[in-house]
C-alpha atoms as one frame of an Amber mdcrd trajectory, in Angstrom:
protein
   0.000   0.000   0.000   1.474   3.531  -0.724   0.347   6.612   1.508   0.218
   8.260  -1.563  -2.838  10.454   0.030  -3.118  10.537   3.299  -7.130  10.175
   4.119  -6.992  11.823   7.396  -5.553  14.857   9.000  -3.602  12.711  11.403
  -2.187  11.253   9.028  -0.688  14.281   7.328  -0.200  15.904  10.534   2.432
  12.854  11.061   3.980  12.576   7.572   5.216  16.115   8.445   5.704  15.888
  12.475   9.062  17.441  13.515   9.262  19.352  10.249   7.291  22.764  11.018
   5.212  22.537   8.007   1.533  22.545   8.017   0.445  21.198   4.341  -2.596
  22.601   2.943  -2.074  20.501  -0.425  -1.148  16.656  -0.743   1.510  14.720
   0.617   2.917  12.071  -0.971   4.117   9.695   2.278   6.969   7.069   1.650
   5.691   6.048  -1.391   7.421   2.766  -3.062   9.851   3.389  -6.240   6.759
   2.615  -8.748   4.377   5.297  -7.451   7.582   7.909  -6.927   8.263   7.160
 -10.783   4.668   7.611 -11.930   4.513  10.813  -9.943   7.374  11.941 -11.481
   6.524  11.128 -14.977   3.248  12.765 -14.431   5.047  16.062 -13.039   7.577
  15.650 -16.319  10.182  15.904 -14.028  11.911  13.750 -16.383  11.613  10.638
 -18.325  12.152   6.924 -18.466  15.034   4.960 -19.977  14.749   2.345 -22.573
  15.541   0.200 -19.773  13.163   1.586 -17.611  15.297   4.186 -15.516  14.352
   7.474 -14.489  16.300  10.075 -16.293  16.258  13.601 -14.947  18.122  17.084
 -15.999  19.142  18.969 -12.929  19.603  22.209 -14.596  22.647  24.702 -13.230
  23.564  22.966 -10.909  25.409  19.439 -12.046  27.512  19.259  -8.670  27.635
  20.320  -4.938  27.523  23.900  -4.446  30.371  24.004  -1.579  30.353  27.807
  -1.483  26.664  27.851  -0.259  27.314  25.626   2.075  26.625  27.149   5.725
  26.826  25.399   9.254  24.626  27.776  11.820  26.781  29.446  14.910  24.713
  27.913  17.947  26.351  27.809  21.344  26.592  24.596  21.970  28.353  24.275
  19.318  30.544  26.947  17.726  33.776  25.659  20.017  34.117  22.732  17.874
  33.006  23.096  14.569  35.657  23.823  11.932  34.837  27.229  10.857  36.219
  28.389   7.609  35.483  28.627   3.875  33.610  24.707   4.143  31.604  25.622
   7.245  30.546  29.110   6.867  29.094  30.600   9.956  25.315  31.514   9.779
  23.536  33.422  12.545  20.495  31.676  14.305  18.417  34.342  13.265  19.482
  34.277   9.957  18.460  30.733   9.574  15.275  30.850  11.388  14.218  33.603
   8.721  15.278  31.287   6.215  13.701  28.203   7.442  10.738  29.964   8.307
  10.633  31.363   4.028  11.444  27.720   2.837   8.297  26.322   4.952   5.840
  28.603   4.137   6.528  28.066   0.402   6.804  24.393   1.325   3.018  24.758
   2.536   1.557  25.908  -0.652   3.148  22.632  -2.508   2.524  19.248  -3.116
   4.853  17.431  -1.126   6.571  14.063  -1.243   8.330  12.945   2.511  10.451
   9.792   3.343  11.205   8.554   6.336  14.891   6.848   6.017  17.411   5.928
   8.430  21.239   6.886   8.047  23.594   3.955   9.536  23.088   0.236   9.081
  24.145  -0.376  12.925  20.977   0.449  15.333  23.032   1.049  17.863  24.503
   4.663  15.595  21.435   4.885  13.602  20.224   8.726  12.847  16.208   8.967
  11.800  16.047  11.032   8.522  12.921  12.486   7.408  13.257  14.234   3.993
   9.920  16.943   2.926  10.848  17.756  -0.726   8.480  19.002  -4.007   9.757
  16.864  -6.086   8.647  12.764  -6.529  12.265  12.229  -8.412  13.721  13.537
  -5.299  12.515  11.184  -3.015  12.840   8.273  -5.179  16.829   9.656  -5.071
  16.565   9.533  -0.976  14.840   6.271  -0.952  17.303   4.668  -3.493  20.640
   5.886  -1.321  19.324   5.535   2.621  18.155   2.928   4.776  14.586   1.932
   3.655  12.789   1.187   7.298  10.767  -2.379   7.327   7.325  -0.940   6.986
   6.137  -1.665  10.267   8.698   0.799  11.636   7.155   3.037   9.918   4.139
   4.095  12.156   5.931   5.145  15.029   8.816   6.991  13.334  10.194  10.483
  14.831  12.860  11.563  12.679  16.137  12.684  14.514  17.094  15.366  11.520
  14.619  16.974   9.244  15.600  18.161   5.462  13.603  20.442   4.113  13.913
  20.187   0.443  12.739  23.434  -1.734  14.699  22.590  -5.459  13.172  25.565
  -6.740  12.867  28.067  -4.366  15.715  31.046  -5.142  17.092  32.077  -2.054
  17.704  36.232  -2.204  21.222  37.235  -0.547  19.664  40.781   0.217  17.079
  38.784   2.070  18.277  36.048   3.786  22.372  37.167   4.187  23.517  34.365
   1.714  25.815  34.273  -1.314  23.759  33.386  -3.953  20.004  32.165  -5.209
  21.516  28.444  -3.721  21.977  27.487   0.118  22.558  24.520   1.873  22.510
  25.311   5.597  22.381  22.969   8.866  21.781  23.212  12.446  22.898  20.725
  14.921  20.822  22.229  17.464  17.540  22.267  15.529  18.577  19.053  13.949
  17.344  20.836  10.879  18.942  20.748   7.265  17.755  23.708   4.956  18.567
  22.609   1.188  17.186  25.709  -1.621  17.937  26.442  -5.140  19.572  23.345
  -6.405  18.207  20.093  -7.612  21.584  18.398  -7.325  20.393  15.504  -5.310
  24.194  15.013  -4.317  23.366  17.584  -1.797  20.758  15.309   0.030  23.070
  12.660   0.393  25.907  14.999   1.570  24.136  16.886   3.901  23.454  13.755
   5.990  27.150  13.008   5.349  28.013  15.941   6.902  25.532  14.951  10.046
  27.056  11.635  10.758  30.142  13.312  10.709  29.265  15.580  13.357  27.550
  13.107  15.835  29.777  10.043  15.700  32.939  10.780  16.632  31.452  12.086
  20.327  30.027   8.050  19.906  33.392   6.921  19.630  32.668   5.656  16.106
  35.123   7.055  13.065  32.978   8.383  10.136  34.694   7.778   6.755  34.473
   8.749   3.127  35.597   5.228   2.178  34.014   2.121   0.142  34.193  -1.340
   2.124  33.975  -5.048   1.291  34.358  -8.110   2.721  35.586 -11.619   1.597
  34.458 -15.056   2.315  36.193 -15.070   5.897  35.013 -12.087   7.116  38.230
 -10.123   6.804  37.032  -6.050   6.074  38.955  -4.076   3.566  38.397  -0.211
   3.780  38.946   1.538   0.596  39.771   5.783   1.015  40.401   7.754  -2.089
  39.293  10.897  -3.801  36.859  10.878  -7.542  38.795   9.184  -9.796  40.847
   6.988  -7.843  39.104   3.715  -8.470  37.329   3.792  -5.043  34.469   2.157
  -6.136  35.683  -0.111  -9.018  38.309  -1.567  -6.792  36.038  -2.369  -3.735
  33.936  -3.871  -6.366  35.345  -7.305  -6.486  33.727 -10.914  -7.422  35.694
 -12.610  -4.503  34.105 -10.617  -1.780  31.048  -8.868  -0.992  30.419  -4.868
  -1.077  29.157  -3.877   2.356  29.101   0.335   0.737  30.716   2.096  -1.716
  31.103   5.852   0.060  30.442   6.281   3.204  30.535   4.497   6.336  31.653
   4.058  10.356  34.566   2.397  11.923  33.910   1.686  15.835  33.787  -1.543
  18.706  30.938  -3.326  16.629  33.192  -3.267  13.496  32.518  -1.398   9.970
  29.167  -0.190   8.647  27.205   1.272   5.690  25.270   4.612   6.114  23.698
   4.055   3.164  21.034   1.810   1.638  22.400   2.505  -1.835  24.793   3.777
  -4.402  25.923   7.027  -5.924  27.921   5.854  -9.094  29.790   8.412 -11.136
  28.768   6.927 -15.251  30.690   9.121 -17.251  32.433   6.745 -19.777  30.938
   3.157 -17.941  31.930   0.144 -19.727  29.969  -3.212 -19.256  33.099  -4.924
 -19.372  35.056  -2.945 -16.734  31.625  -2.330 -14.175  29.371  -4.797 -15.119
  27.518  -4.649 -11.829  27.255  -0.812 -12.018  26.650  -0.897 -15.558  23.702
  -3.179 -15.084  22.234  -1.803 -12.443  21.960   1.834 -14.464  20.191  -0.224
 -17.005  17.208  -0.760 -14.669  13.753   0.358 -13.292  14.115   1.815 -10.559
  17.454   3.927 -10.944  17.517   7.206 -11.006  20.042   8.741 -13.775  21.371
  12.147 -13.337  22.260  14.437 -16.886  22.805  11.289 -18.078  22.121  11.899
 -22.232  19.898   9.400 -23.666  18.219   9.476 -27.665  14.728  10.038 -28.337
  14.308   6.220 -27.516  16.152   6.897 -23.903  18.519   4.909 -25.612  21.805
   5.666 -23.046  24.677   7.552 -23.867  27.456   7.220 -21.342  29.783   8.739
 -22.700  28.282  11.833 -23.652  29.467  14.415 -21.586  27.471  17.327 -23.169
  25.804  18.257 -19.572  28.528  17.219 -17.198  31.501  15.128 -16.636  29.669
  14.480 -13.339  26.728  11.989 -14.882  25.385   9.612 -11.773  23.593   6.492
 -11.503  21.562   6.221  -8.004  19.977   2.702  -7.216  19.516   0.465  -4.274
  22.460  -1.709  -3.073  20.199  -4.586  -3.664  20.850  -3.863  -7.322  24.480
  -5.343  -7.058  24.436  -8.830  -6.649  26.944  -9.433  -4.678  26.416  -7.073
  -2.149  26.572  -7.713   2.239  22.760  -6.761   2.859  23.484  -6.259   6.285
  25.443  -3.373   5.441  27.774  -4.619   8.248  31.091  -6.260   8.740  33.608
  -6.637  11.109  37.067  -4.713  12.109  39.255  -4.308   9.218  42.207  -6.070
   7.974  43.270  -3.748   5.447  43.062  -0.419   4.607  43.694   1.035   1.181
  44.645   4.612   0.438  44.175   4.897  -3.455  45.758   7.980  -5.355  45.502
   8.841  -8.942  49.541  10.359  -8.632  48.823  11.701 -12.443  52.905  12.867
 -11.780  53.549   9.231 -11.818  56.243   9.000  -9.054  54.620   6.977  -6.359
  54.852   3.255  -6.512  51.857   0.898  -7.846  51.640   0.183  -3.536  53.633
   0.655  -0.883  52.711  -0.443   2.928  52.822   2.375   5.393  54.091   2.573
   9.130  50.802   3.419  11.684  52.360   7.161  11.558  52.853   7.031   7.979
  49.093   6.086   7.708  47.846   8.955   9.649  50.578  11.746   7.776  48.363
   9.905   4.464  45.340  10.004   5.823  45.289  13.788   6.957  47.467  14.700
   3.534  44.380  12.859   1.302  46.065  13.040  -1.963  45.468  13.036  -5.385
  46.456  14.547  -8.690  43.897  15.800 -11.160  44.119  15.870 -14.961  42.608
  17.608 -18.042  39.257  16.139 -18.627  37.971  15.256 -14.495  37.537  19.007
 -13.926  37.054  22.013 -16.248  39.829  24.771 -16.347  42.911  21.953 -15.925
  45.871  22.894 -18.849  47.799  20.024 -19.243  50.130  19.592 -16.306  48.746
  17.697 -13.909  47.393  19.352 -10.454  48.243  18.123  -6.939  45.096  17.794
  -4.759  44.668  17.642  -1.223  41.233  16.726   0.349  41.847  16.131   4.259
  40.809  12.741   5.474  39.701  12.136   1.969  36.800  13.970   3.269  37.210
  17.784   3.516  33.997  19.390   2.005  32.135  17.374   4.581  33.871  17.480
   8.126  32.019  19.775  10.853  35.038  18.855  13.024  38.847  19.801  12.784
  40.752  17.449  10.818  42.868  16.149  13.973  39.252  14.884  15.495  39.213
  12.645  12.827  43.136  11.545  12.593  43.667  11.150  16.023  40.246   8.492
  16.287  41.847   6.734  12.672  45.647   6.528  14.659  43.703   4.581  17.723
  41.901   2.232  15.489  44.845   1.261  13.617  46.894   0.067  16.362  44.028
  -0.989  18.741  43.027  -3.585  15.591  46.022  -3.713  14.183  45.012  -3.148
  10.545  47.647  -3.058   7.492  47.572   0.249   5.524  48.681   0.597   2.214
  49.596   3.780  -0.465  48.127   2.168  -3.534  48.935   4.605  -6.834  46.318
   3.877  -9.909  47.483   7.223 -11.560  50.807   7.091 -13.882  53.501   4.761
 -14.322  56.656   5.214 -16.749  56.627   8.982 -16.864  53.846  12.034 -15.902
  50.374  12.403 -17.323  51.427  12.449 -21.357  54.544  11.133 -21.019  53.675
   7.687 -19.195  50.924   5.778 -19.239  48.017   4.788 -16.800  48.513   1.967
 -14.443  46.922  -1.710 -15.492  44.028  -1.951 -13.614  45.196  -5.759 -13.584
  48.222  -4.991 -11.808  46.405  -2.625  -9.661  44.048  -5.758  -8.687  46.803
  -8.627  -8.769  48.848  -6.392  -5.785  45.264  -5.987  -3.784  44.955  -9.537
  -3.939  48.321 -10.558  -2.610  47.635  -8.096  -0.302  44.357  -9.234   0.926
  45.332 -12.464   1.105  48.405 -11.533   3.427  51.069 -12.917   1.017  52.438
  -9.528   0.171  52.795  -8.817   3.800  55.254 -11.480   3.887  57.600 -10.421
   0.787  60.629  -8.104   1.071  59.977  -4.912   1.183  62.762  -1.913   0.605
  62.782   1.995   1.580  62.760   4.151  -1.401  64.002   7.282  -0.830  62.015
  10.081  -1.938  58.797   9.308  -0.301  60.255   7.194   2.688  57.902   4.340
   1.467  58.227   1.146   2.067  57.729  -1.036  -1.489  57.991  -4.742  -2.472
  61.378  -6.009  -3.883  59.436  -8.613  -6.557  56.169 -10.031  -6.906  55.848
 -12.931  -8.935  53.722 -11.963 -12.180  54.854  -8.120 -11.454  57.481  -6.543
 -13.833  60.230  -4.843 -11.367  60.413  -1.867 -13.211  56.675  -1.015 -12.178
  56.894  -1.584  -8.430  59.705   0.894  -8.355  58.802   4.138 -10.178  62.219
   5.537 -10.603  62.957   2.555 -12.579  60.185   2.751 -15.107  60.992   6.546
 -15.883  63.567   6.195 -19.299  64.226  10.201 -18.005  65.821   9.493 -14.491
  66.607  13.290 -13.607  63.440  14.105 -15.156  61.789  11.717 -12.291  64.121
  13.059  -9.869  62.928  16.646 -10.457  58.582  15.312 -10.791  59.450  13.817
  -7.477  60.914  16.740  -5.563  58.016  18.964  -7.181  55.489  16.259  -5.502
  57.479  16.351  -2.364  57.396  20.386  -1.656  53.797  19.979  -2.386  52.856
  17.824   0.187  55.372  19.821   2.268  53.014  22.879   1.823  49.886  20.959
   2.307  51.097  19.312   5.712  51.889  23.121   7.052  48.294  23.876   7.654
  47.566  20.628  10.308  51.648  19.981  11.508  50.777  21.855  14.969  47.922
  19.500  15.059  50.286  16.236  15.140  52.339  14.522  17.355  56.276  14.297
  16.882  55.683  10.609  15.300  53.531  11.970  13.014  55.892  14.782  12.186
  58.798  12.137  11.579  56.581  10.251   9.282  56.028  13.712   7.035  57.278
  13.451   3.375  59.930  16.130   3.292  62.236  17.574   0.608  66.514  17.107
   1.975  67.806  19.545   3.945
């Protein structure tokens, strides 16, 4: 049965309970993927695929809008949120205005809610209740959280509300913002104010953001990571920025995904946020993703400037909208997937870079301090073609705990929690490089993604552990002499370069830049830390 109309004004009053809206129009309450699709098509928010996803056009905005982005100044609070250009302060009676505007004009709408749940461990679950205008929208929210068994549904009180306005402009001269766009949360309120973008990404982020704020208090380490799991329940945690191979490397036939983005690290073990999947499309191949590929070629998916033909024939590699196309679908849509969303206390953790300088090693296994300095440093290099306005040198990029647009809390919250885990489990971390090998960005070429998976293997299976391992000396890393099936040359970078002094000089470029990037949190680390730091010779 969907609640597509409430009957009775109980029944609306509890749809929207918690959220400060008093509909005078119809709601639309946790209706199933069918309904939400027929809605939608109704509304021409968008329009099927041949295959029988939902394809939708987000207009401007094809991406988060990080400069709108405001966390609201509330005493019991502004001591330890990081304040800065990610968590812009808003006054409280800036955002009461605001939310007060967005749920008025939320009144005079139809309205679609969802009541989700954020955390696949009860124990550090968060209650999610999502008002929005749009039936696309909350197909997106029911696709990537935790879909409640129905009879939790009656009872539900969300813990955070997100009220959804897509089309409502905010007006800086009005409400004290930057632009027509604002994403704004309070942790005291427990209230997430999302206007003027249809991005959904922001939905999904926002919540991020949330978990990331409450858990670490919990004693539970939020992560942007992907996990999996293999047959004897050894965890593998996978951190690394877009176009690292995050989520094609955690996707593996041997073992079972337990999430591909976002999840906790605590005493119970690892766990999923999510109920779902976010999957950047641009360029998917059946034969490199066939799970992802299949499950964007599906009812019940929702496709994001995705370009289809009059048919809804799909284009993936069409670009013409954005190079940031997304597929959003229910985990249940991979097959081999760990419904519980749950696992236990990792074995390995992976830190994947694209180094698009090619100067880092294939993978190298890190010291517990080395781990942290990586973890904190959260590097990759960008190249022409992953983000618009890139010439043709490549571009260092530092994203702190692999996670900066999102953390509430300073970075050493977060490094200091990682640190304890590591040596209270005693996990084995690893630098794994799927950027460059042989020479830079259009001098070298890109690492084999078999190579890539034949050293995650031995590694996952523990038999790289026991190989000898020697210090190169640029990076301080620790790399494997010889693996059997693994040319030499590629395990050590210096020795695939033909131009030696031209790697010698990539590498020392490489090295002042993490020098530079490790200046803003050094203060913040202990003196083990500080030994582990990649520095250029005195």
């Amino acid at each position: 049965m969907n609640h597509a109309h409430p009957s009775s004004a109980s029944a609306v009053k509890h749809a929207l309970s918690g959220t400060g809206v008093q509909s005078l129009r119809p709601v639309h309450s946790n209706q199933t993927a069918p309904a939400l699709v027929a809605e939608a098509i109704r509304r021409k928010e968008g329009r099927l695929s041949v295959d029988g996803a939902f394809m939708v056009q987000t207009g401007v905005h094809t991406g988060r809008s990080v400069q709108d982005k405001f966390v609201v100044d509330e005493p019991s609070v502004t001591g330890d949120v990081w304040w800065g250009k990610i968590n812009q302060r808003m006054p409280v009676d800036r955002f009461n205005a605001l939310k007060h505007r967005v749920q008025a004009y939320l009144q005079g709408q139809d309205l679609f809610t969802q009541d989700l749940y954020a955390g696949a461990d009860p124990e550090h679950r968060v209650r999610v209740r999502l008002v929005t205008t749009q039936a696309w929208n909350a197909l997106f929210a029911r696709n990537m959280f935790i879909r409640p068994p129905r009879k939790e549904l009656a009872g539900f009180e969300p813990d955070y509300v997100i009220l959804h306005a897509p089309l409502f402009q905010t007006d800086p001269m009005v409400d004290g913002v930057r632009s027509s766009t604002t994403i704004a949360l309070s942790f005291e309120q427990k209230m997430i104010v999302i206007a003027g973008t249809e991005y959904a990404g922001e939905v999904k982020k926002s919540i991020f953001t949330v978990m990331n704020w409450l858990l670490p208090a919990k004693g539970v380490m939020p992560m942007h990571c992907s996990a999996n799991v293999g047959k004897d329940g050894d965890v593998a945690l996978f951190f690394g920025l877009s176009g690292t191979g995050k989520t094609t490397l955690s996707s593996d036939p041997e073992r079972a995904l337990i999430g591909d983005d976002e999840h906790g690290w605590g005493p119970g073990g690892t766990f999923n946020f999510e109920g779902g999947c976010y999957a950047k499309v641009i360029n998917l191949s059946k034969e490199a993703e066939p799970e992802i590929f299949a499950a964007t070629h599906r009812f019940g998916s929702v496709l994001e400037n995705v370009i289809g033909d009059d048919y809804g024939k799909l284009d993936l590699a069409d670009a013409s909208l954005t190079e940031n196309t997304r597929s959003c679908y229910p985990v249940e849509f991979i097959p081999s997937v760990e419904l519980s969303g749950r696992g236990g206390q990792p074995r390995n953790v992976f830190m994947l870079c694209c180094d698009a300088f090619g100067v880092l090693p294939p993978i190298a296994r890190l010291t517990p301090e080395q781990a942290m300095y990586h973890f904190l440093s959260g590097y990759t290099a960008q190249v022409a073609g992953t983000e618009k306005g890139l010439g043709s040198e490549p571009k260092a990029t530092f994203s702190t705990c692999f996670a900066h647009p999102f953390l509430p809390r300073k970075p050493e919250v977060y490094g200091r929690m990682f640190a304890d885990l590591i040596a209270r489990h005693g996990a084995t971390c690893w630098l794994v490089n799927t950027g460059w090998s042989g020479g830079a960005f259009g001098t070298g070429k890109r690492m084999s993604i078999k190579i890539t998976r034949a050293l995650l293997a031995r590694a996952l299976d523990g038999s790289l552990n026991q190989m000898d391992f020697s210090k190169e000396p640029y990076f301080g890393l620790s790399i494997p002499t010889s693996v059997p099936g693994i040319p030499s040359e590629v395990l050590n970078p210096r020795q695939s370069w033909a131009d030696k002094a031209a790697y010698d000089r990539t590498a020392q470029g490489l090295i002042k830049r993490f020098e530079e990037n490790f200046a803003a949190f050094e203060s913040a680390v202990g003196d083990d830390v500080k030994a582990a730091a990649i520095r250029a010779a005195a």
